[in-house]
Amino acid sequence: MTSPFRDDAALAPPAGCPAHRAGDPGHRDQAVLDAFDDLGPDEPALDDLPVAELRRLYGPAAEADPAGLYEQLRADYGEVAPVLLHGDLPAWLVLGHSANLTVMRTPSRFSRDSRRWTAFQEGRVATDSPLMPVIAWQPLCVFADGAEHRRLRGAVTDGLNGTDRRGVRRFVTRYTAELVEEFGTNGRADLVSRFAEHLPMLVMTQLVGMPEEYGPRLVEAARDLMKGTETAIASNEHVVAALRRTVERKRDDPGPDLCTRLLRHEAGLTDEEVLEHLRVVLLAANETTVNLIADTLKMILTDDRFRAHLSGGHMTVPDALDQVLWDAPPMSLVAGRWATGDTVLGGRRIRAGDMLLLGLAAGNVDPVVRPDLARPLHGNRSHLSFGSGPHECPGQDIGRAIAEAGIDCLLTLLPDLRLAVPESELTWTSAWLSRHLVELPVEFTPREQLPAAVVAATAPAVPVAAPPPAEPVRPVEPDEPPAVPEPRQGWWDTLTGWLRR
């Protein structure tokens, strides 16, 4: 599921390389510094570039056509381009496929600890900046390096690796059948709001170990969070309260679930660390898998190559997922990495404390690795959508399994599924981090009831989580916001508004 990179591992040069000198561990770093000096005065540092000459990654112009902006930057700057973030703070956007891998795989040069950012240290980031929910340091594995990262990340990875993959598919089949049963008699549906936005969270709550009764309300809370509504903070409190009850219960009543595995892991996570990492897994897995399902269904329904191949048996759903992960990654950008010292990347002068943004979408269409974008990439998984190196997405196998099984089951239940509007009428919302399909209206032959074989197949393969405790999280009516004990400040509280603006 993850690449075997240690946090403190450096990319070793091949034997015989002039930089490969036994007994001289600092030689490689000196070579980097020499290259930095060789750039000369004509290659300015990031903070020396005139703000007026740099392009913004935020605002209507940038969000109207992110892909077009990436290509303009690539034409002007090459693999690494200077850009402006909210508040006109400068950063480097990594556009090249190879350059992105270098940043991801070399934590000795590019740290995940945002406290290194020069803009933070100089007090140039406003406390209410929309960047704060994304980059403000938190005691989580996603912001850690070295031994602390290995401790926290190891627990999460081991916990996810312990998931029963057959159980995942059985839960997906079950919930897909239930969702289709809800709208199947209509002959029409929006597959984003009625399917893609529900399935991942329903499955993940079972894998985490939450009571089945929590699932539907958590789906609504997650959707509210990601759309940044006025009740988003209240919805976040609902998620936290549900997870806190789950952690407390699993201490006394363990089960075959992620929560129990985190609590029992040799890393010795505290209850608060377990809760916070469960929240990251639950919400991040939901958001990215929603996008993956929606974009893959859109491609299957609108691209004649895919539909014909799927129908004729020449292409599988995993092939379609691979193509979408290349062409439309669930997250366009990942922020960020911070240079641990002066270095060089893509011919640019990177100074200690500079911020780098991983351009996943841009790197996936790098002409060096994809000179022909129309060429199918069946089975090729060298895309950047799940990252690489020590911070590679630990839940990618589960996300793929949910998307693959869900789409496969949906197409089986509704074999004549077709787009109900012209493709030109489909719309997206974009922000600096990602792009979301708003609706996917479809038509199909109305269904009266599900086949008996399908209904029988929906029984869970692993025990469902124990019933809720005596005082479960109270279901909230659609027009009633969850009660909020008091505002809780955290990176998810505001991040979601910028994911789903």
Coordinates of C-alpha atoms in Angstrom, one line a residue:
M1 CA 0.0 0.0 0.0
T2 CA 2.9 2.3 0.7
S3 CA 6.3 2.8 -0.6
P4 CA 9.1 1.5 1.6
F5 CA 10.8 4.9 2.2
R6 CA 12.1 5.8 5.6
D7 CA 11.6 9.3 6.7
D8 CA 15.3 10.0 7.0
A9 CA 16.3 8.2 3.8
A10 CA 18.0 10.1 1.0
L11 CA 17.9 9.1 -2.6
A12 CA 21.2 7.2 -3.1
P13 CA 23.2 7.9 -6.3
P14 CA 24.1 4.9 -8.4
A15 CA 27.4 3.2 -7.9
G16 CA 30.2 4.8 -9.9
C17 CA 28.5 8.2 -9.8
P18 CA 30.9 11.1 -8.9
A19 CA 28.6 12.0 -6.0
H20 CA 28.9 8.4 -4.7
R21 CA 31.8 8.7 -2.2
A22 CA 32.0 6.2 0.6
G23 CA 32.7 7.7 4.0
D24 CA 31.6 11.2 2.9
P25 CA 27.9 11.5 3.7
G26 CA 28.0 15.3 3.3
H27 CA 29.3 15.2 -0.3
R28 CA 25.8 14.9 -1.8
D29 CA 24.6 17.9 0.2
Q30 CA 27.7 19.9 -0.9
A31 CA 27.0 19.0 -4.6
V32 CA 23.5 20.4 -4.1
L33 CA 24.9 23.6 -2.7
D34 CA 27.4 23.8 -5.5
A35 CA 24.5 23.5 -8.0
F36 CA 22.7 26.2 -6.0
D37 CA 25.6 28.6 -6.3
D38 CA 26.1 27.7 -10.0
L39 CA 22.7 29.2 -10.9
G40 CA 24.2 32.6 -10.7
P41 CA 22.6 36.0 -10.1
D42 CA 20.2 35.7 -13.1
E43 CA 18.1 33.1 -11.2
P44 CA 16.4 35.0 -8.4
A45 CA 15.2 33.6 -5.1
L46 CA 11.4 33.3 -4.5
D47 CA 11.1 36.3 -2.2
D48 CA 13.1 38.4 -4.7
L49 CA 10.5 37.9 -7.5
P50 CA 8.2 40.9 -8.2
V51 CA 4.7 40.0 -6.9
A52 CA 3.1 41.8 -9.9
E53 CA 4.8 39.4 -12.3
L54 CA 3.5 36.2 -10.6
R55 CA 0.2 34.4 -11.2
R56 CA -2.3 33.7 -8.5
L57 CA -3.5 30.1 -7.7
Y58 CA -6.7 31.5 -6.2
G59 CA -9.5 33.7 -7.4
P60 CA -12.0 33.5 -10.3
A61 CA -9.5 33.6 -13.1
A62 CA -7.4 30.7 -11.7
E63 CA -10.3 28.6 -10.6
A64 CA -12.1 29.0 -14.0
D65 CA -9.4 26.9 -15.8
P66 CA -6.8 25.3 -13.4
A67 CA -5.5 23.0 -16.1
G68 CA -4.9 25.9 -18.5
L69 CA -3.1 27.9 -15.8
Y70 CA -0.8 24.9 -15.1
E71 CA 0.1 24.7 -18.8
Q72 CA 0.8 28.4 -19.0
L73 CA 3.1 28.2 -16.0
R74 CA 4.9 25.1 -17.5
A75 CA 5.4 27.0 -20.8
D76 CA 6.9 30.0 -18.9
Y77 CA 8.9 28.4 -16.2
G78 CA 9.3 24.7 -16.9
E79 CA 9.2 22.0 -14.1
V80 CA 8.9 24.5 -11.2
A81 CA 7.0 27.8 -11.2
P82 CA 6.7 30.6 -8.8
V83 CA 3.1 31.4 -7.9
L84 CA 1.0 33.4 -5.3
L85 CA -1.2 31.9 -2.7
H86 CA -4.0 33.7 -0.7
G87 CA -2.6 36.9 0.7
D88 CA -0.2 37.0 -2.3
L89 CA 2.3 34.9 -0.4
P90 CA 4.8 33.3 -2.8
A91 CA 5.4 29.6 -3.2
W92 CA 6.8 27.2 -5.7
L93 CA 4.4 25.0 -7.7
V94 CA 6.0 21.8 -8.8
L95 CA 4.7 20.9 -12.3
G96 CA 7.0 18.2 -13.5
H97 CA 6.4 14.5 -12.8
S98 CA 10.0 13.8 -11.9
A99 CA 10.3 16.9 -9.9
N100 CA 7.2 16.0 -7.9
L101 CA 8.6 12.6 -7.1
T102 CA 11.9 14.1 -6.0
V103 CA 10.1 16.4 -3.5
M104 CA 7.8 13.5 -2.2
R105 CA 10.7 11.1 -1.8
T106 CA 13.4 13.3 -0.2
P107 CA 12.2 14.4 3.2
S108 CA 15.8 15.3 4.1
R109 CA 15.5 18.2 1.6
F110 CA 11.7 18.8 1.6
S111 CA 10.0 18.5 5.0
R112 CA 6.3 18.1 5.9
D113 CA 6.7 20.3 9.0
S114 CA 5.0 23.6 8.1
R115 CA 6.6 25.4 11.0
R116 CA 9.7 25.7 8.7
W117 CA 7.9 28.2 6.4
T118 CA 9.6 31.5 6.3
A119 CA 6.3 33.3 5.9
F120 CA 5.2 31.8 9.2
Q121 CA 8.5 32.7 11.0
E122 CA 8.3 36.3 9.7
G123 CA 4.6 36.7 10.8
R124 CA 3.4 37.3 7.2
V125 CA 0.5 34.7 7.4
A126 CA -2.7 36.2 8.9
T127 CA -4.4 34.2 11.6
D128 CA -7.6 34.2 9.6
S129 CA -5.9 33.3 6.3
P130 CA -7.7 30.6 4.3
L131 CA -4.3 28.8 4.1
M132 CA -4.2 28.1 7.8
P133 CA -6.6 25.1 7.9
V134 CA -4.5 23.4 5.2
I135 CA -0.9 24.3 6.4
A136 CA -1.1 25.2 10.1
W137 CA 0.9 22.6 11.9
Q138 CA -1.0 19.9 13.9
P139 CA 0.3 16.9 15.9
L140 CA -0.7 14.5 13.2
C141 CA 1.4 12.1 11.0
V142 CA 0.7 14.3 8.0
F143 CA 2.7 17.1 9.5
A144 CA 5.5 15.0 11.1
D145 CA 8.9 13.9 10.0
G146 CA 11.4 11.4 11.4
A147 CA 10.7 9.2 14.4
E148 CA 7.4 10.9 15.3
H149 CA 6.1 10.3 11.7
R150 CA 7.2 6.7 11.8
R151 CA 5.4 6.2 15.1
L152 CA 2.1 7.8 14.0
R153 CA 2.1 6.7 10.4
G154 CA 3.1 3.2 11.3
A155 CA 0.0 2.8 13.5
V156 CA -2.3 4.2 10.8
T157 CA -0.7 2.1 8.0
D158 CA -0.8 -1.1 10.1
G159 CA -4.4 -0.4 11.1
L160 CA -5.5 0.1 7.5
N161 CA -3.5 -3.0 6.3
G162 CA -5.5 -5.1 8.8
T163 CA -8.7 -4.4 7.0
D164 CA -10.5 -7.4 5.5
R165 CA -10.6 -6.6 1.7
R166 CA -13.4 -9.1 1.1
G167 CA -15.3 -7.4 3.9
V168 CA -14.8 -4.1 2.1
R169 CA -16.4 -5.4 -1.1
R170 CA -19.3 -7.0 0.8
F171 CA -20.1 -3.7 2.5
V172 CA -19.8 -1.8 -0.8
T173 CA -22.2 -4.3 -2.5
R174 CA -24.6 -4.0 0.3
Y175 CA -24.7 -0.2 0.4
T176 CA -24.7 0.2 -3.3
A177 CA -27.8 -2.1 -3.5
E178 CA -29.5 0.0 -0.8
L179 CA -28.8 3.3 -2.5
V180 CA -30.0 2.0 -5.9
E181 CA -33.1 0.7 -4.2
E182 CA -33.8 4.3 -2.9
F183 CA -33.8 5.9 -6.4
G184 CA -34.1 2.9 -8.7
T185 CA -37.9 3.2 -9.2
N186 CA -37.6 6.8 -10.5
G187 CA -35.7 6.0 -13.7
R188 CA -33.6 9.2 -13.1
A189 CA -31.1 10.2 -10.5
D190 CA -28.1 12.5 -9.8
L191 CA -25.2 10.1 -9.2
V192 CA -23.2 12.7 -7.3
S193 CA -25.7 13.5 -4.6
R194 CA -27.6 10.2 -4.5
F195 CA -24.6 7.8 -4.9
A196 CA -21.0 9.1 -4.9
E197 CA -21.5 11.4 -1.9
H198 CA -23.0 8.6 0.2
L199 CA -21.2 5.3 -0.5
P200 CA -17.7 6.0 0.8
M201 CA -18.8 7.3 4.2
L202 CA -21.3 4.5 4.7
V203 CA -18.5 1.9 4.1
M204 CA -15.8 3.8 6.1
T205 CA -17.9 4.0 9.2
Q206 CA -18.2 0.2 9.2
L207 CA -14.4 -0.2 8.7
V208 CA -13.6 2.3 11.4
G209 CA -15.9 0.4 13.8
M210 CA -18.8 2.9 14.3
P211 CA -22.3 1.7 14.9
E212 CA -24.3 1.2 11.8
E213 CA -26.9 3.7 13.0
Y214 CA -24.3 6.5 12.8
G215 CA -23.7 6.1 9.0
P216 CA -26.5 8.1 7.4
R217 CA -26.1 11.1 9.8
L218 CA -22.3 11.0 9.3
V219 CA -22.9 11.1 5.5
E220 CA -24.9 14.3 5.9
A221 CA -22.3 15.8 8.3
A222 CA -19.4 15.1 5.9
R223 CA -21.3 16.6 3.0
D224 CA -22.1 19.7 5.1
L225 CA -18.4 19.9 6.1
M226 CA -17.1 19.7 2.5
K227 CA -19.6 22.2 1.2
G228 CA -18.6 24.8 3.8
T229 CA -22.1 25.7 4.9
E230 CA -23.0 27.8 8.0
T231 CA -23.4 24.7 10.0
A232 CA -20.1 23.1 8.9
I233 CA -18.5 23.6 12.3
A234 CA -21.5 22.1 14.0
S235 CA -21.2 19.1 11.7
N236 CA -17.6 18.8 12.5
E237 CA -18.5 18.6 16.2
H238 CA -21.0 15.9 15.4
V239 CA -18.2 13.9 13.7
V240 CA -15.9 14.4 16.7
A241 CA -18.6 13.4 19.2
A242 CA -19.4 10.2 17.2
L243 CA -15.7 9.3 17.0
R244 CA -15.1 10.1 20.7
R245 CA -18.0 7.7 21.7
T246 CA -16.5 5.1 19.4
V247 CA -13.1 5.3 20.9
E248 CA -14.5 5.1 24.5
R249 CA -16.6 2.1 23.6
K250 CA -13.8 0.3 21.8
R251 CA -11.6 0.5 24.9
D252 CA -14.1 -1.8 26.6
D253 CA -15.5 -3.6 23.6
P254 CA -12.8 -4.2 21.0
G255 CA -13.7 -5.5 17.5
P256 CA -12.2 -6.2 14.0
D257 CA -12.0 -2.6 13.1
L258 CA -9.6 0.3 12.6
C259 CA -10.3 2.0 15.9
T260 CA -9.5 -1.1 17.9
R261 CA -6.3 -1.7 15.9
L262 CA -5.1 1.9 16.6
L263 CA -5.9 1.6 20.3
R264 CA -4.0 -1.7 20.6
H265 CA -1.0 -0.7 18.4
E266 CA 2.4 -0.9 19.9
A267 CA 3.0 2.7 19.0
G268 CA 1.0 3.6 22.1
L269 CA -1.3 6.2 20.7
T270 CA -3.4 8.2 23.2
D271 CA -7.1 8.3 22.9
E272 CA -6.9 11.8 21.4
E273 CA -4.3 10.7 18.9
V274 CA -6.5 7.8 17.9
L275 CA -9.5 10.2 17.5
E276 CA -7.7 12.8 15.4
H277 CA -6.2 10.2 13.1
L278 CA -9.6 8.5 12.7
R279 CA -11.1 11.8 11.7
V280 CA -8.4 12.5 9.1
V281 CA -8.8 9.0 7.7
L282 CA -12.6 9.2 7.7
L283 CA -13.0 12.6 6.1
A284 CA -10.0 12.5 3.7
A285 CA -10.9 9.0 2.5
N286 CA -14.5 10.2 2.0
E287 CA -13.7 13.4 0.0
T288 CA -11.1 11.8 -2.3
T289 CA -13.2 8.7 -3.0
V290 CA -16.4 10.7 -3.7
N291 CA -14.4 12.6 -6.4
L292 CA -12.9 9.4 -7.8
I293 CA -16.3 7.7 -8.1
A294 CA -18.0 10.8 -9.6
D295 CA -15.2 11.4 -12.2
T296 CA -15.0 7.8 -13.2
L297 CA -18.7 7.5 -13.7
K298 CA -18.7 10.7 -15.7
M299 CA -15.9 9.3 -18.0
I300 CA -17.6 6.0 -18.5
L301 CA -20.9 7.7 -19.5
T302 CA -19.4 10.3 -21.7
D303 CA -16.3 8.8 -23.4
D304 CA -17.2 6.4 -26.2
R305 CA -13.9 4.6 -25.8
F306 CA -14.7 3.6 -22.3
R307 CA -18.3 2.7 -22.7
A308 CA -17.7 0.6 -25.7
H309 CA -14.8 -1.2 -24.1
L310 CA -16.6 -1.8 -20.9
S311 CA -19.6 -3.2 -22.8
G312 CA -17.5 -5.3 -25.0
G313 CA -15.3 -6.7 -22.2
H314 CA -12.1 -5.2 -23.5
M315 CA -11.7 -2.8 -20.5
T316 CA -12.3 -3.3 -16.8
V317 CA -13.5 -0.8 -14.2
P318 CA -9.9 -0.8 -12.7
D319 CA -8.6 0.3 -16.1
A320 CA -11.1 3.2 -16.1
L321 CA -10.0 4.1 -12.5
D322 CA -6.4 4.2 -13.6
Q323 CA -7.2 6.5 -16.5
V324 CA -9.2 8.9 -14.2
L325 CA -6.4 8.9 -11.6
W326 CA -4.1 10.2 -14.4
D327 CA -6.5 12.6 -16.0
A328 CA -8.5 13.9 -13.0
P329 CA -6.8 13.2 -9.7
P330 CA -9.1 13.6 -6.6
M331 CA -6.8 16.4 -5.4
S332 CA -5.2 18.7 -7.9
L333 CA -2.7 20.1 -5.5
V334 CA -1.2 19.1 -2.1
A335 CA 0.2 21.7 0.2
G336 CA 2.9 21.4 0.9
R337 CA 6.5 20.7 1.6
W338 CA 9.1 23.1 3.0
A339 CA 12.8 23.2 2.1
T340 CA 15.1 22.2 4.9
G341 CA 18.0 24.1 3.3
D342 CA 19.1 25.9 0.2
T343 CA 18.8 23.6 -2.8
V344 CA 17.9 23.4 -6.5
L345 CA 14.9 21.9 -8.1
G346 CA 13.9 22.1 -11.8
G347 CA 16.6 24.7 -12.3
R348 CA 15.1 27.0 -9.7
R349 CA 16.9 28.5 -6.7
I350 CA 15.0 27.1 -3.6
R351 CA 15.9 28.6 -0.3
A352 CA 15.5 27.2 3.2
G353 CA 12.0 27.8 4.4
D354 CA 10.4 28.1 0.9
M355 CA 7.1 26.4 0.5
L356 CA 6.5 24.0 -2.4
L357 CA 3.1 22.8 -3.7
L358 CA 2.8 19.3 -5.1
G359 CA 1.1 19.7 -8.5
L360 CA -0.5 16.3 -8.9
A361 CA -2.8 17.2 -11.8
A362 CA 0.0 19.1 -13.6
G363 CA 2.6 16.3 -13.0
N364 CA 0.2 13.7 -14.4
V365 CA 0.1 15.4 -17.8
D366 CA 3.8 16.3 -17.9
P367 CA 4.7 16.0 -21.6
V368 CA 7.9 14.2 -20.6
V369 CA 5.9 11.2 -19.4
R370 CA 2.7 11.7 -21.4
P371 CA 3.6 13.1 -24.9
D372 CA 0.2 11.8 -26.2
L373 CA -2.7 12.5 -23.7
A374 CA -5.1 10.6 -25.8
R375 CA -3.2 7.3 -25.4
P376 CA -4.9 5.0 -22.9
L377 CA -3.0 4.1 -19.7
H378 CA -4.6 0.8 -18.8
G379 CA -2.8 -0.7 -15.8
N380 CA -0.3 2.1 -15.5
R381 CA -0.3 3.2 -11.9
S382 CA 2.8 5.5 -11.9
H383 CA 0.5 8.6 -11.6
L384 CA 0.9 11.0 -8.8
S385 CA -2.6 10.9 -7.5
F386 CA -1.8 9.1 -4.3
G387 CA 1.6 10.6 -3.8
S388 CA 4.8 8.7 -3.2
G389 CA 7.5 8.4 -0.5
P390 CA 6.9 8.4 3.2
H391 CA 3.7 10.4 3.0
E392 CA 2.1 8.4 0.2
C393 CA -1.7 7.9 0.8
P394 CA -2.0 5.0 3.3
G395 CA -5.6 4.3 2.4
Q396 CA -5.3 4.2 -1.4
D397 CA -6.1 0.5 -1.7
I398 CA -9.3 0.9 0.3
G399 CA -10.3 4.0 -1.7
R400 CA -9.8 2.1 -4.9
A401 CA -11.7 -0.9 -3.6
I402 CA -14.7 1.2 -2.6
A403 CA -14.7 3.0 -6.0
E404 CA -14.1 -0.1 -8.1
A405 CA -16.7 -2.3 -6.4
G406 CA -19.3 0.5 -6.1
I407 CA -19.1 1.3 -9.8
D408 CA -19.0 -2.3 -10.9
C409 CA -22.1 -3.1 -8.7
L410 CA -23.9 0.1 -9.9
L411 CA -23.4 -0.8 -13.6
T412 CA -24.6 -4.4 -12.9
L413 CA -27.8 -3.2 -11.2
L414 CA -28.4 -0.4 -13.9
P415 CA -26.9 -1.8 -17.1
D416 CA -28.6 0.8 -19.3
L417 CA -27.3 3.8 -17.3
R418 CA -27.0 6.8 -19.6
L419 CA -26.4 10.5 -19.2
A420 CA -29.6 12.5 -19.0
V421 CA -28.2 15.8 -20.2
P422 CA -25.7 16.9 -22.9
E423 CA -22.1 16.5 -21.7
S424 CA -21.6 20.3 -22.3
E425 CA -24.1 21.0 -19.5
L426 CA -22.0 19.3 -16.8
T427 CA -20.4 21.8 -14.4
W428 CA -17.6 21.8 -11.9
T429 CA -16.7 23.8 -8.9
S430 CA -13.0 24.5 -8.5
A431 CA -10.7 25.7 -5.7
W432 CA -7.0 25.9 -5.5
L433 CA -6.8 22.3 -4.1
S434 CA -9.3 20.4 -6.1
R435 CA -12.1 20.3 -8.7
H436 CA -15.6 18.8 -8.1
L437 CA -18.3 17.6 -10.4
V438 CA -21.5 19.3 -9.3
E439 CA -24.1 16.9 -10.7
L440 CA -24.2 13.8 -12.9
P441 CA -27.9 13.4 -14.0
V442 CA -28.6 10.0 -15.5
E443 CA -31.5 8.0 -16.8
F444 CA -32.2 4.2 -16.8
T445 CA -35.0 1.7 -16.9
P446 CA -36.9 2.0 -13.7
R447 CA -36.5 -0.9 -11.3
E448 CA -39.3 -2.4 -9.2
Q449 CA -37.2 -4.4 -6.9
L450 CA -33.7 -5.8 -6.6
P451 CA -32.8 -9.4 -7.7
A452 CA -33.0 -11.8 -4.8
A453 CA -29.3 -12.8 -5.4
V454 CA -28.2 -9.3 -5.1
V455 CA -30.2 -8.8 -1.9
A456 CA -28.7 -11.9 -0.4
A457 CA -25.2 -10.8 -1.3
T458 CA -25.5 -7.6 0.8
A459 CA -25.0 -9.3 4.1
P460 CA -21.8 -8.1 5.8
A461 CA -18.8 -10.4 5.6
V462 CA -17.5 -9.2 8.9
P463 CA -19.4 -8.5 12.1
V464 CA -21.2 -5.1 12.1
A465 CA -20.0 -2.8 14.9
A466 CA -21.6 -3.2 18.2
P467 CA -24.9 -1.4 18.9
P468 CA -24.6 2.2 20.0
P469 CA -24.1 3.0 23.7
A470 CA -26.9 4.0 26.0
E471 CA -26.7 7.6 24.8
P472 CA -25.9 7.5 21.1
V473 CA -25.3 10.6 19.1
R474 CA -28.8 11.9 18.6
P475 CA -30.0 11.9 14.9
V476 CA -30.5 15.5 13.7
E477 CA -33.4 16.5 11.5
P478 CA -32.5 17.9 8.1
D479 CA -33.4 21.5 9.1
E480 CA -31.9 21.3 12.6
P481 CA -28.1 21.9 13.0
P482 CA -26.3 19.7 15.5
A483 CA -25.8 21.1 18.9
V484 CA -22.3 22.6 19.4
P485 CA -20.9 22.5 22.9
E486 CA -18.4 25.2 22.1
P487 CA -16.4 26.0 19.0
R488 CA -13.5 23.6 18.3
Q489 CA -10.6 25.0 16.4
G490 CA -9.0 22.5 14.0
W491 CA -7.7 22.3 10.5
W492 CA -10.8 20.6 9.2
D493 CA -13.1 23.3 10.6
T494 CA -12.1 25.7 7.8
L495 CA -10.3 23.6 5.2
T496 CA -13.6 22.1 4.0
G497 CA -15.0 25.5 3.0
W498 CA -12.1 25.9 0.7
L499 CA -12.4 22.4 -0.8
R500 CA -16.1 22.9 -1.7
R501 CA -16.5 26.6 -2.3

